[in-house]
mmCIF file with all atom_site columns, C-alpha atoms in Angstrom:
data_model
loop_
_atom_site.group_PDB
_atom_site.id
_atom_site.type_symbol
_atom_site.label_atom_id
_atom_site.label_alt_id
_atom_site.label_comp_id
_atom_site.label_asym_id
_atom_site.label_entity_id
_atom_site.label_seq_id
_atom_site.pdbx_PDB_ins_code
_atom_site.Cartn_x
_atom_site.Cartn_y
_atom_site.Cartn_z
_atom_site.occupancy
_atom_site.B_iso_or_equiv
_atom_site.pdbx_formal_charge
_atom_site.auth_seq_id
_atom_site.auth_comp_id
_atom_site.auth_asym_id
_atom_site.auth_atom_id
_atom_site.pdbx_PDB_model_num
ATOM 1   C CA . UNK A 1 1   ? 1.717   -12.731 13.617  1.00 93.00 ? 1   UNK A CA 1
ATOM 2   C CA . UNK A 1 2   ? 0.467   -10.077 11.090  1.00 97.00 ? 2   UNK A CA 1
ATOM 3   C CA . UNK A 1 3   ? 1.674   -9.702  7.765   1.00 98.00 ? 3   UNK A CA 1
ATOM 4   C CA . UNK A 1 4   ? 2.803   -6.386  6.637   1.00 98.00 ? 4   UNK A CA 1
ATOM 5   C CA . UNK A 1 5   ? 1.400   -6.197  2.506   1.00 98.00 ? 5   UNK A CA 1
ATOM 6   C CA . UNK A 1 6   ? 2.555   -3.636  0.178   1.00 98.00 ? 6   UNK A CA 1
ATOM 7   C CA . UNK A 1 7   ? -0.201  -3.738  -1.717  1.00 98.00 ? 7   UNK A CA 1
ATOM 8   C CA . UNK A 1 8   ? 0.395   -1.207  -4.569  1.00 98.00 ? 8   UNK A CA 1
ATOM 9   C CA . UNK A 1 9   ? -0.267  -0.283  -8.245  1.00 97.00 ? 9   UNK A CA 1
ATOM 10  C CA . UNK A 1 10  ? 3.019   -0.472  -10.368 1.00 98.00 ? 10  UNK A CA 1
ATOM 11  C CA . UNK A 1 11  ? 3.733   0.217   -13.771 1.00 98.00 ? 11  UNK A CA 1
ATOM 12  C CA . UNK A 1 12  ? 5.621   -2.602  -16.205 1.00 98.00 ? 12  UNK A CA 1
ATOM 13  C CA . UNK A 1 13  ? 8.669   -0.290  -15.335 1.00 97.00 ? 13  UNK A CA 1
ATOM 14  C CA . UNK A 1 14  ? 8.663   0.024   -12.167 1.00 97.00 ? 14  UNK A CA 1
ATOM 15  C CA . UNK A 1 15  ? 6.918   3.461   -10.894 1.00 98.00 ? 15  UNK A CA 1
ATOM 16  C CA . UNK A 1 16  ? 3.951   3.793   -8.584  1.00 97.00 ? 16  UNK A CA 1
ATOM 17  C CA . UNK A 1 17  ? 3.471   7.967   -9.802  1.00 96.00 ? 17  UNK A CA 1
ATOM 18  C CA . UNK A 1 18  ? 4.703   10.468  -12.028 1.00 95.00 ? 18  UNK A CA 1
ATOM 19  C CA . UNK A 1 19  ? 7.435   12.295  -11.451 1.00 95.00 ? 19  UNK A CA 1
ATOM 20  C CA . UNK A 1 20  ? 5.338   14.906  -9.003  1.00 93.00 ? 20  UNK A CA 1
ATOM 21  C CA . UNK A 1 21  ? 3.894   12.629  -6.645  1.00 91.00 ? 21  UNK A CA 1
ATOM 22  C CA . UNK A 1 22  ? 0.635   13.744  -7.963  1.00 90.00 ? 22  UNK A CA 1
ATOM 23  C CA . UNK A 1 23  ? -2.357  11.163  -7.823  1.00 91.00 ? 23  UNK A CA 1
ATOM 24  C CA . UNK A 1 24  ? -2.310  8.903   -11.038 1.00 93.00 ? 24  UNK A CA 1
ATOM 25  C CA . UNK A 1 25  ? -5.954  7.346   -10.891 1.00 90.00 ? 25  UNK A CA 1
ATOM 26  C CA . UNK A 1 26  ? -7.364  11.281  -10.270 1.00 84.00 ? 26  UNK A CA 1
ATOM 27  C CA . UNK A 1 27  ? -9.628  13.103  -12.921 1.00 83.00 ? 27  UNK A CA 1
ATOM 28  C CA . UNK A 1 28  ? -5.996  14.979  -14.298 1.00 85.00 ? 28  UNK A CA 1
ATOM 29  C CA . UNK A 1 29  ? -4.445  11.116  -14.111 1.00 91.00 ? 29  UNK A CA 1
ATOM 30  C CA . UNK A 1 30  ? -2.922  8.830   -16.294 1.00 95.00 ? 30  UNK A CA 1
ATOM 31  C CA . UNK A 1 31  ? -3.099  5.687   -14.973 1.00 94.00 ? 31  UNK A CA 1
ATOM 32  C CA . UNK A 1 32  ? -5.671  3.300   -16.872 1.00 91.00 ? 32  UNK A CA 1
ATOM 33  C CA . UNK A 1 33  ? -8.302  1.986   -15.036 1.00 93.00 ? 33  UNK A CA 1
ATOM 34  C CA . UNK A 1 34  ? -10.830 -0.579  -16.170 1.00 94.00 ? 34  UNK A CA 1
ATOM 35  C CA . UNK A 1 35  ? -14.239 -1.611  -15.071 1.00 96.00 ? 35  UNK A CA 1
ATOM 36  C CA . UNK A 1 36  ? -13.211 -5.485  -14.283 1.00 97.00 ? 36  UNK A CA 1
ATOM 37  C CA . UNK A 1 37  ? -10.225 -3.653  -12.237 1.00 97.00 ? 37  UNK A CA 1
ATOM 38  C CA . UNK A 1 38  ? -12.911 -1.768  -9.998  1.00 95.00 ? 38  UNK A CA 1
ATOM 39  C CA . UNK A 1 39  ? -14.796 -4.783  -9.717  1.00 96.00 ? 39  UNK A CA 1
ATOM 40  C CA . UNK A 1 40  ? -12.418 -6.738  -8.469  1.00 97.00 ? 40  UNK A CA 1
ATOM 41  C CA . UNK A 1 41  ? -11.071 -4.978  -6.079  1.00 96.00 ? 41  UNK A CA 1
ATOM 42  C CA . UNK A 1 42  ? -14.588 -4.318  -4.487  1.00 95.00 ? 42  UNK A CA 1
ATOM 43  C CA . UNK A 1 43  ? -15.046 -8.008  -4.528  1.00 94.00 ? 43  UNK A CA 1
ATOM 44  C CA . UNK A 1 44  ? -11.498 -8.963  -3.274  1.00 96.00 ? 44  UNK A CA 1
ATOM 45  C CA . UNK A 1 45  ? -10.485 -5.996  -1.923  1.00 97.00 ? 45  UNK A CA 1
ATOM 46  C CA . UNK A 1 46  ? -13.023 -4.149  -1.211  1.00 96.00 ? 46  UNK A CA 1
ATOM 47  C CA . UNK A 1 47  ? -10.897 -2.327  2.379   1.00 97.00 ? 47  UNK A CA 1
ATOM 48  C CA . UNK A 1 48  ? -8.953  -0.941  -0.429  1.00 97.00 ? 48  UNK A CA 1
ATOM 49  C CA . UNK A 1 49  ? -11.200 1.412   -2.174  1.00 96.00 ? 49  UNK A CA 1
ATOM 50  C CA . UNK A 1 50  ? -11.142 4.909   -0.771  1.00 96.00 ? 50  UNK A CA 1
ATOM 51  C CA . UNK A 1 51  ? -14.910 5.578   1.226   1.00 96.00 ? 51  UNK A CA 1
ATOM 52  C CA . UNK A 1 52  ? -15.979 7.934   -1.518  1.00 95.00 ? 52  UNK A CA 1
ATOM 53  C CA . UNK A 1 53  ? -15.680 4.797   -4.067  1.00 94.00 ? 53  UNK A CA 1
ATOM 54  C CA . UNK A 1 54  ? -16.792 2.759   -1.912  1.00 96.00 ? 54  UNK A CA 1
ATOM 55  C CA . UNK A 1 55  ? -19.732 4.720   -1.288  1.00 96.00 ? 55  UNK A CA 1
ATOM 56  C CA . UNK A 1 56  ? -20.328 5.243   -5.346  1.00 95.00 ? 56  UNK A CA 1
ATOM 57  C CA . UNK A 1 57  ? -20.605 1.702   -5.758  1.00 95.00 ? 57  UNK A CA 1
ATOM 58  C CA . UNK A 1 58  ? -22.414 0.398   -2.673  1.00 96.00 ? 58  UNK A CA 1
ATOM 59  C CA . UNK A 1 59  ? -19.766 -1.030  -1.054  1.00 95.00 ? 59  UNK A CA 1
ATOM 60  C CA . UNK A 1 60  ? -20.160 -1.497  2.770   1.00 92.00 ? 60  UNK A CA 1
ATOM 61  C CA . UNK A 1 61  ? -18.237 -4.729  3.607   1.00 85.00 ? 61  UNK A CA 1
ATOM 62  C CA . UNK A 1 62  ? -15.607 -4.996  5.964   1.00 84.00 ? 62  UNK A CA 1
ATOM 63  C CA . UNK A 1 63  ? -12.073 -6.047  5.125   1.00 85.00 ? 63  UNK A CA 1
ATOM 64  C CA . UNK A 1 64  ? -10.972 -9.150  3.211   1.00 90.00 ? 64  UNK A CA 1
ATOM 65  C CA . UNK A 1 65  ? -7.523  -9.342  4.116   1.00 97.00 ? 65  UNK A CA 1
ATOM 66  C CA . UNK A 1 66  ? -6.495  -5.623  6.174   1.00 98.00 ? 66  UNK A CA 1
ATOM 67  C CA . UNK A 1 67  ? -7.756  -3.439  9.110   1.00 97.00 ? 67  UNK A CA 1
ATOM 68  C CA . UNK A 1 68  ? -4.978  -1.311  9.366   1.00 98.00 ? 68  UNK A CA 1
ATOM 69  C CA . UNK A 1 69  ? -3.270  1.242   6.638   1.00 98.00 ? 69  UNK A CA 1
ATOM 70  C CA . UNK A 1 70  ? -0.276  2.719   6.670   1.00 98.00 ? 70  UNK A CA 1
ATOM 71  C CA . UNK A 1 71  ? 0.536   5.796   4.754   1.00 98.00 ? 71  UNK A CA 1
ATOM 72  C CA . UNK A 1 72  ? 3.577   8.100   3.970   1.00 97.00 ? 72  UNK A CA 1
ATOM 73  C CA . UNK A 1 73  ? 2.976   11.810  4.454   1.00 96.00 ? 73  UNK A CA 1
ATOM 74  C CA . UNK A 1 74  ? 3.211   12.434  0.780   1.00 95.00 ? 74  UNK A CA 1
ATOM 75  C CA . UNK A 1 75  ? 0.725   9.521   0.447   1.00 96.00 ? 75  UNK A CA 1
ATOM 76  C CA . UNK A 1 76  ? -1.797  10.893  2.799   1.00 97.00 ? 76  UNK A CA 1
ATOM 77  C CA . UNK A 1 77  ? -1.405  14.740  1.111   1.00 95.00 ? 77  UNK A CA 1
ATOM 78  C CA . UNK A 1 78  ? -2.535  13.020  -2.631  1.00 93.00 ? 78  UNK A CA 1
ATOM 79  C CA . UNK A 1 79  ? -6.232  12.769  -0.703  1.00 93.00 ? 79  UNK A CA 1
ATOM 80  C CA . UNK A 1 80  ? -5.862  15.873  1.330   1.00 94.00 ? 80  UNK A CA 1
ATOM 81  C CA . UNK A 1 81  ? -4.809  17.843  -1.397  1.00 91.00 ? 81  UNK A CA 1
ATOM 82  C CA . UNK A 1 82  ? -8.265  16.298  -2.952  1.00 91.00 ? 82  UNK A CA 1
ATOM 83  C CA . UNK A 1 83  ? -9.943  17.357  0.067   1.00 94.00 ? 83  UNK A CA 1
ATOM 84  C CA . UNK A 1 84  ? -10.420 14.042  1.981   1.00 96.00 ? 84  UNK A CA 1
ATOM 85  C CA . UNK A 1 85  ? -9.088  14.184  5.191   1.00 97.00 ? 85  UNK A CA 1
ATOM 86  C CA . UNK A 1 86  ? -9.046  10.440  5.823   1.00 98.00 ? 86  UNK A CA 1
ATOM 87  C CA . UNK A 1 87  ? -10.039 8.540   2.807   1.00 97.00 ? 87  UNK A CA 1
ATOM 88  C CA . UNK A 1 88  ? -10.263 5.174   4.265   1.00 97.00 ? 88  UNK A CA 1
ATOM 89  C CA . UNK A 1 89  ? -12.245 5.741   7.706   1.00 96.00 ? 89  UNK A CA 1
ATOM 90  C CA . UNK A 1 90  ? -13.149 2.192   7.600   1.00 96.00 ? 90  UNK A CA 1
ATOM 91  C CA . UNK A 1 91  ? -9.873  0.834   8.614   1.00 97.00 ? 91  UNK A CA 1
ATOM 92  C CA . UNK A 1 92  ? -7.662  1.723   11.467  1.00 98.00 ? 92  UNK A CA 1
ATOM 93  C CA . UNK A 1 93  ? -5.520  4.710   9.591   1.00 98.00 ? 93  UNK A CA 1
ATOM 94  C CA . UNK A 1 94  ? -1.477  5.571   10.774  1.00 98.00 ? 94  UNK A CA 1
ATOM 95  C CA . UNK A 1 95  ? 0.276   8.642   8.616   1.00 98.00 ? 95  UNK A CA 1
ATOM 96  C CA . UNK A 1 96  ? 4.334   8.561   9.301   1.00 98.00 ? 96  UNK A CA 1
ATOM 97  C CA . UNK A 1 97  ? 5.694   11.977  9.199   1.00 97.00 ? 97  UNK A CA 1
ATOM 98  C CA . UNK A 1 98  ? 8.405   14.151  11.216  1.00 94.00 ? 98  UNK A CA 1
ATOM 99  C CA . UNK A 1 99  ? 7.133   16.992  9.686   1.00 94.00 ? 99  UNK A CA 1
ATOM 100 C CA . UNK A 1 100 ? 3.528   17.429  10.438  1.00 92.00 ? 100 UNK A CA 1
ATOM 101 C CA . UNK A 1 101 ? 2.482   18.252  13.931  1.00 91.00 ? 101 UNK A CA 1
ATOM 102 C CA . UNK A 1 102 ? -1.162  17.439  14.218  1.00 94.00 ? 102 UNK A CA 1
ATOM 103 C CA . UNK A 1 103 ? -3.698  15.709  10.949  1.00 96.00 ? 103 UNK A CA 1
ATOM 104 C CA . UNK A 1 104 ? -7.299  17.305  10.017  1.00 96.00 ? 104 UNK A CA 1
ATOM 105 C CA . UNK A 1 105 ? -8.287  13.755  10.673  1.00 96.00 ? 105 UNK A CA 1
ATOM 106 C CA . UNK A 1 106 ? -8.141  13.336  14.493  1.00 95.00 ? 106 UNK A CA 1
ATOM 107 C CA . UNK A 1 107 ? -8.790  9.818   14.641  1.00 97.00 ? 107 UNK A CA 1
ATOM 108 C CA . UNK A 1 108 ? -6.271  9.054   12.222  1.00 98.00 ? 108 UNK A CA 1
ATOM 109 C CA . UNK A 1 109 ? -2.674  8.140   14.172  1.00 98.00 ? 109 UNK A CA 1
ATOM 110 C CA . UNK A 1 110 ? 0.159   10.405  13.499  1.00 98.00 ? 110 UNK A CA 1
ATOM 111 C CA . UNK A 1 111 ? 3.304   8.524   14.064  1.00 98.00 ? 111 UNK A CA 1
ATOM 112 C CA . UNK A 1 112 ? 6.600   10.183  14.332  1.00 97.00 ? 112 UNK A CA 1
ATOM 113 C CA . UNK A 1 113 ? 8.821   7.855   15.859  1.00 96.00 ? 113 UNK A CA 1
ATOM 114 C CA . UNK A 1 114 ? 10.696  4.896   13.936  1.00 97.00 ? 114 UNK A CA 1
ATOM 115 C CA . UNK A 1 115 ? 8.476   3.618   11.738  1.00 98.00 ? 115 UNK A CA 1
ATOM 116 C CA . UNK A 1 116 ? 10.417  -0.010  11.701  1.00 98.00 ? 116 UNK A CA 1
ATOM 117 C CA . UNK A 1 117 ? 9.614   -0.032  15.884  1.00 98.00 ? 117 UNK A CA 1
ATOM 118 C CA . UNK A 1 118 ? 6.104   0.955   14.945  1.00 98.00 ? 118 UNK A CA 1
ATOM 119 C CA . UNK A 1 119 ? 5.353   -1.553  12.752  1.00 98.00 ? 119 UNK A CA 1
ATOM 120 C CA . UNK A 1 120 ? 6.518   -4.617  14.297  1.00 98.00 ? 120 UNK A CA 1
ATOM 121 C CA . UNK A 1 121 ? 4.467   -3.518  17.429  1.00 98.00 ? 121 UNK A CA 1
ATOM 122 C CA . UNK A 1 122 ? 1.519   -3.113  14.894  1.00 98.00 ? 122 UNK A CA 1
ATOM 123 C CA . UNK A 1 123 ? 2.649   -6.894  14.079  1.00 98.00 ? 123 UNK A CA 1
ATOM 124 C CA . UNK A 1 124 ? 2.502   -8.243  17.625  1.00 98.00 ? 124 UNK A CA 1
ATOM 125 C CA . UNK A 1 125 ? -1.271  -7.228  17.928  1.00 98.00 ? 125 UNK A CA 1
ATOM 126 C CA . UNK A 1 126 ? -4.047  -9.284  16.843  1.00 97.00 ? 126 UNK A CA 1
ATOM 127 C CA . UNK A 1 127 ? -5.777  -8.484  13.944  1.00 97.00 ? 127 UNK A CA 1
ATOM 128 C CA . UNK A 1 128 ? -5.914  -8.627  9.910   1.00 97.00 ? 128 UNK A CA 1
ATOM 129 C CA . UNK A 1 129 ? -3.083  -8.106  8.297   1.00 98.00 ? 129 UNK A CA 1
ATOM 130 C CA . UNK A 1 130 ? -1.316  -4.533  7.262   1.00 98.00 ? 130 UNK A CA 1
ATOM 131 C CA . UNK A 1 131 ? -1.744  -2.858  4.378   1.00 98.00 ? 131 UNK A CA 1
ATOM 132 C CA . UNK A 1 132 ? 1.267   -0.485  3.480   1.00 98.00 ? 132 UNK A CA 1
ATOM 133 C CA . UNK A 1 133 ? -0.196  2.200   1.243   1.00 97.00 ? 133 UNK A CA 1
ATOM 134 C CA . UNK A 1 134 ? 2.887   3.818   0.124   1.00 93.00 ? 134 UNK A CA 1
ATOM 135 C CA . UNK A 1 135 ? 4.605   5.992   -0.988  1.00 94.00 ? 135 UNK A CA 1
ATOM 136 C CA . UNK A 1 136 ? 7.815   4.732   -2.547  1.00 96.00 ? 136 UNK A CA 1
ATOM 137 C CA . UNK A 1 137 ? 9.794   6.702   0.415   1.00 96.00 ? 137 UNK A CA 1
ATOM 138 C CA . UNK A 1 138 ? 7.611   5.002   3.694   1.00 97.00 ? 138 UNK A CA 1
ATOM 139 C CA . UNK A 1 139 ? 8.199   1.252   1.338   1.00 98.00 ? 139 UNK A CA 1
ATOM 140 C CA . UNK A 1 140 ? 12.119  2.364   1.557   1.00 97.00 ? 140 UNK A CA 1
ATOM 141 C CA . UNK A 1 141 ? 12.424  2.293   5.225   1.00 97.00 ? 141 UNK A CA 1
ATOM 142 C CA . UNK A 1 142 ? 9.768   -0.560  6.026   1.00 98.00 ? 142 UNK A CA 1
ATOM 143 C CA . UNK A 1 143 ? 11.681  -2.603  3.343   1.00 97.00 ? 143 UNK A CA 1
ATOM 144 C CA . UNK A 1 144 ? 12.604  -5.165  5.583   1.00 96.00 ? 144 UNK A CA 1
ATOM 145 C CA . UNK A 1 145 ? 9.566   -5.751  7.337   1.00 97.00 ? 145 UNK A CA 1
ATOM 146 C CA . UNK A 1 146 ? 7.523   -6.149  4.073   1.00 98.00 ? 146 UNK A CA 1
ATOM 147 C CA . UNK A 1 147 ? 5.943   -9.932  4.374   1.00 98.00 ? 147 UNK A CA 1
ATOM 148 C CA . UNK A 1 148 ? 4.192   -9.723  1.047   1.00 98.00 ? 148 UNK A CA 1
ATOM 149 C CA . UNK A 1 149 ? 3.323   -8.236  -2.041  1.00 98.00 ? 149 UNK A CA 1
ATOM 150 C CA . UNK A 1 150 ? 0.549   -7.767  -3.869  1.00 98.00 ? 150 UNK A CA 1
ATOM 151 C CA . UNK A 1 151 ? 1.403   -5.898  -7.158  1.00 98.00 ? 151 UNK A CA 1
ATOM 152 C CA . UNK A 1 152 ? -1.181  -4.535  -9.352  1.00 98.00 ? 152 UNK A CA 1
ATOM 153 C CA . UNK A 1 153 ? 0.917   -4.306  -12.511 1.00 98.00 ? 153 UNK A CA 1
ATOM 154 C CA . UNK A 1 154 ? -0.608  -2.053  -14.701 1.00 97.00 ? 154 UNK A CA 1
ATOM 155 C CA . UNK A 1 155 ? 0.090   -2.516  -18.446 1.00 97.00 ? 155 UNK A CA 1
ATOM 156 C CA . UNK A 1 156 ? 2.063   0.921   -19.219 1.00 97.00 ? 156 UNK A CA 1
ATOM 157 C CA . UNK A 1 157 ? 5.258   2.693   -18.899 1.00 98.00 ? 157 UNK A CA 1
ATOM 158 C CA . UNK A 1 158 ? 6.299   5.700   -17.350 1.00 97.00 ? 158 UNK A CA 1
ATOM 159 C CA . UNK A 1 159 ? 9.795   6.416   -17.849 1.00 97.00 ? 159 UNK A CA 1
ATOM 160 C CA . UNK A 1 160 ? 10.337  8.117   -14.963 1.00 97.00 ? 160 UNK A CA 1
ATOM 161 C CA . UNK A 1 161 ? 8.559   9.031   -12.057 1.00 96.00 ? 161 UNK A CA 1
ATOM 162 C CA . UNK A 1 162 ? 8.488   7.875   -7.818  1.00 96.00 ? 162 UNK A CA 1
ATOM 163 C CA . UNK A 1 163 ? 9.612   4.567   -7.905  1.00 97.00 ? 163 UNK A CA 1
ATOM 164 C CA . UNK A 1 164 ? 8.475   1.150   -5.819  1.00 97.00 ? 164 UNK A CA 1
ATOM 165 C CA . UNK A 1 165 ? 10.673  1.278   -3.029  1.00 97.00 ? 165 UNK A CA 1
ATOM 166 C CA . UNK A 1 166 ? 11.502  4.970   -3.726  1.00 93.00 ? 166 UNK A CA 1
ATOM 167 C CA . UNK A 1 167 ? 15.533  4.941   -3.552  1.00 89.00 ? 167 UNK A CA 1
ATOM 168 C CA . UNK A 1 168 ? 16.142  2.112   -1.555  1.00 91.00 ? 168 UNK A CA 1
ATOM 169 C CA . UNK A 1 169 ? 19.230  0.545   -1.134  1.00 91.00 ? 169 UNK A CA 1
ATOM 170 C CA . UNK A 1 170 ? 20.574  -2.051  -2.871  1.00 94.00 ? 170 UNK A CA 1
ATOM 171 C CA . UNK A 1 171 ? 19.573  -5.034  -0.791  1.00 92.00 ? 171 UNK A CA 1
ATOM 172 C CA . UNK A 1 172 ? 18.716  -8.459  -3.006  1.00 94.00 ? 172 UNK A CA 1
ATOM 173 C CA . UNK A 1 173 ? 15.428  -9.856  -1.325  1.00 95.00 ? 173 UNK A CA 1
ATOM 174 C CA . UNK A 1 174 ? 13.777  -13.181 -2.604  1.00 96.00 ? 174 UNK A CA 1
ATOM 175 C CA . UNK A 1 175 ? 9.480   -13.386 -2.730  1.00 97.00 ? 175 UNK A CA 1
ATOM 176 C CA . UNK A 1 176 ? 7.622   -16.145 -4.348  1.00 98.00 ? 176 UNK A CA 1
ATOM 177 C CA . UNK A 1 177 ? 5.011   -15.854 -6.458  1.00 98.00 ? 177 UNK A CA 1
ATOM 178 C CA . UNK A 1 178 ? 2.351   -17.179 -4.680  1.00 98.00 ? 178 UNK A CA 1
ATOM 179 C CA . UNK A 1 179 ? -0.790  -16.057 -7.341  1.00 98.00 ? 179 UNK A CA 1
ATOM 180 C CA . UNK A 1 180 ? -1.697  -14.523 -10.149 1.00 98.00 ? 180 UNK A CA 1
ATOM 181 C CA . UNK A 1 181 ? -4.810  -12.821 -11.398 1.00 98.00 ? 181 UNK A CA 1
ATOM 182 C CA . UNK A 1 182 ? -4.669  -11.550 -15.049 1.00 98.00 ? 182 UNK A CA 1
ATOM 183 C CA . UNK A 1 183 ? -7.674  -8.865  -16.044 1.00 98.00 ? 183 UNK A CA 1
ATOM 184 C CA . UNK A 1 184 ? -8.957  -9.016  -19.345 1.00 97.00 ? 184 UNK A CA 1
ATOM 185 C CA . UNK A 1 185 ? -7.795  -4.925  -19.080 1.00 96.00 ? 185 UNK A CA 1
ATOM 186 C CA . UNK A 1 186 ? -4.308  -5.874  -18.825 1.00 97.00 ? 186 UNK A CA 1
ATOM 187 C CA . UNK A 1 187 ? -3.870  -5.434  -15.773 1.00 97.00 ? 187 UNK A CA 1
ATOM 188 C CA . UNK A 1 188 ? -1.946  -8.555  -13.282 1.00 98.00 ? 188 UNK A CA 1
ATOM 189 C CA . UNK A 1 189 ? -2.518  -8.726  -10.064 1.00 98.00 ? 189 UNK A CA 1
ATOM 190 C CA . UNK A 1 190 ? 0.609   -10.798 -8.603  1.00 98.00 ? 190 UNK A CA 1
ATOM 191 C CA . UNK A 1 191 ? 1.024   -11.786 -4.849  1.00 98.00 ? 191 UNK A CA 1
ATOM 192 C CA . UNK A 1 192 ? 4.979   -12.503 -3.612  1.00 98.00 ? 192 UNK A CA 1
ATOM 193 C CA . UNK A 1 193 ? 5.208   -13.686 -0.242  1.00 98.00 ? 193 UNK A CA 1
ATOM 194 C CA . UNK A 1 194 ? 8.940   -13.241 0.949   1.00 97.00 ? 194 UNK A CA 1
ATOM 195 C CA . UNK A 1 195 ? 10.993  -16.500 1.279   1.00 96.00 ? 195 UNK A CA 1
ATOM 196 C CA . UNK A 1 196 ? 11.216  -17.776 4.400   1.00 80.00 ? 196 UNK A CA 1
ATOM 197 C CA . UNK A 1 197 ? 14.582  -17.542 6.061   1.00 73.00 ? 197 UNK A CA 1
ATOM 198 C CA . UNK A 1 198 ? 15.944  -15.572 3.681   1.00 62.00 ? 198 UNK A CA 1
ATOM 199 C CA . UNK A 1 199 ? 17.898  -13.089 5.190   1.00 55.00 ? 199 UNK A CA 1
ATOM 200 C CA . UNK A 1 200 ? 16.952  -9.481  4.414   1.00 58.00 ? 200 UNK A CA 1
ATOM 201 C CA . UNK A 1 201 ? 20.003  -7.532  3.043   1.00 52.00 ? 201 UNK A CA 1
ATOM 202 C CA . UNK A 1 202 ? 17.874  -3.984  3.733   1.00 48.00 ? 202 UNK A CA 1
ATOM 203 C CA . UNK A 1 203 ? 18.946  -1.620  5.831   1.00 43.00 ? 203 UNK A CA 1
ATOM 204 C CA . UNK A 1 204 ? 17.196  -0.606  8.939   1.00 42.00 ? 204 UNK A CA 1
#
């Protein structure tokens, strides 16, 4: 069965943005972001970089470990707002929102129903594994269905600002750390894989 990955960038305390949601890696961002970081995502990850990166540095190979995104509707309005109605036509996209009515982006699925249904039929097909984009909100309600985690843990802290699993519930959920990848720009990448038979104390 496919995995469902929340593969995200975090800082040491916690937060995936600032406080408005806005895009941290953006010309106005914060977020610090180091040549050996870009490389090794387009080595490792290289379904992960948005197409206009990917298109900077030459990058045409399919996915490592994902075909499918997943994004929140705040997520999705960060590279909208940018002017990039689908940043990631390479992979099979899916936006969850009750709000919006219809995407810019036709081939991009809007999904309005539960998202917990949707993604364990996403699950049951074949394929790569699922990347869950974010934001904090969306990683909230899939809680329990997240299989792994792939943190990029970014040496800073925010303070404040939209959190990992945006204000989930208090739910006590064991991963192990199944590797590590330290950049010589501080930044860890750390994969968690969630124990198996744990139970999940999340809420649907």
């Amino acid at each position: 069965m496919r995995k469902l990955v929340y593969f995200i960038a975090v800082s040491i305390d916690g937060f995936i943005a600032g406080p408005d949601g806005a895009d941290p890696t953006g010309p106005d961002g914060f977020w610090p972001i180091g040549q050996d970081y870009v490389e090794h995502l387009g080595t490792t990850y290289p379904e992960t970089l948005p197409a206009p990166a990917r298109a900077a540095l030459g990058i045409t190979a399919e996915g490592t470990h994902f075909d499918t995104i997943l994004e929140g509707r705040k997520t999705y309005g960060v590279g909208l707002d940018a002017g990039i109605p689908n940043a990631y036509p390479h992979l099979r996209h899916l936006v969850f929102s009750r709000s919006r009515t219809e995407l810019p982006a036709p081939e991009i699925e809007l999904v309005a129903t539960d998202p917990v249904e949707r993604v364990r039929e996403l699950k049951r097909e074949e394929g790569k594994d699922i990347w869950l984009c974010g934001g904090g909100e969306l990683a909230a309600v899939l809680r329990g269905e997240i299989d792994r985690l792939v943190v990029k843990l970014s040496p800073m802290v925010l303070g404040s600002g939209i959190s990992l699993f945006g204000n989930s519930a208090f739910a006590p959920t064991r991963y192990e750390r199944t590797d590590a990848k330290l950049l010589d720009s501080g930044t860890i990448f750390l994969t968690y894989d969630k124990v198996v038979g744990e139970v999940d104390g999340s809420a649907d």
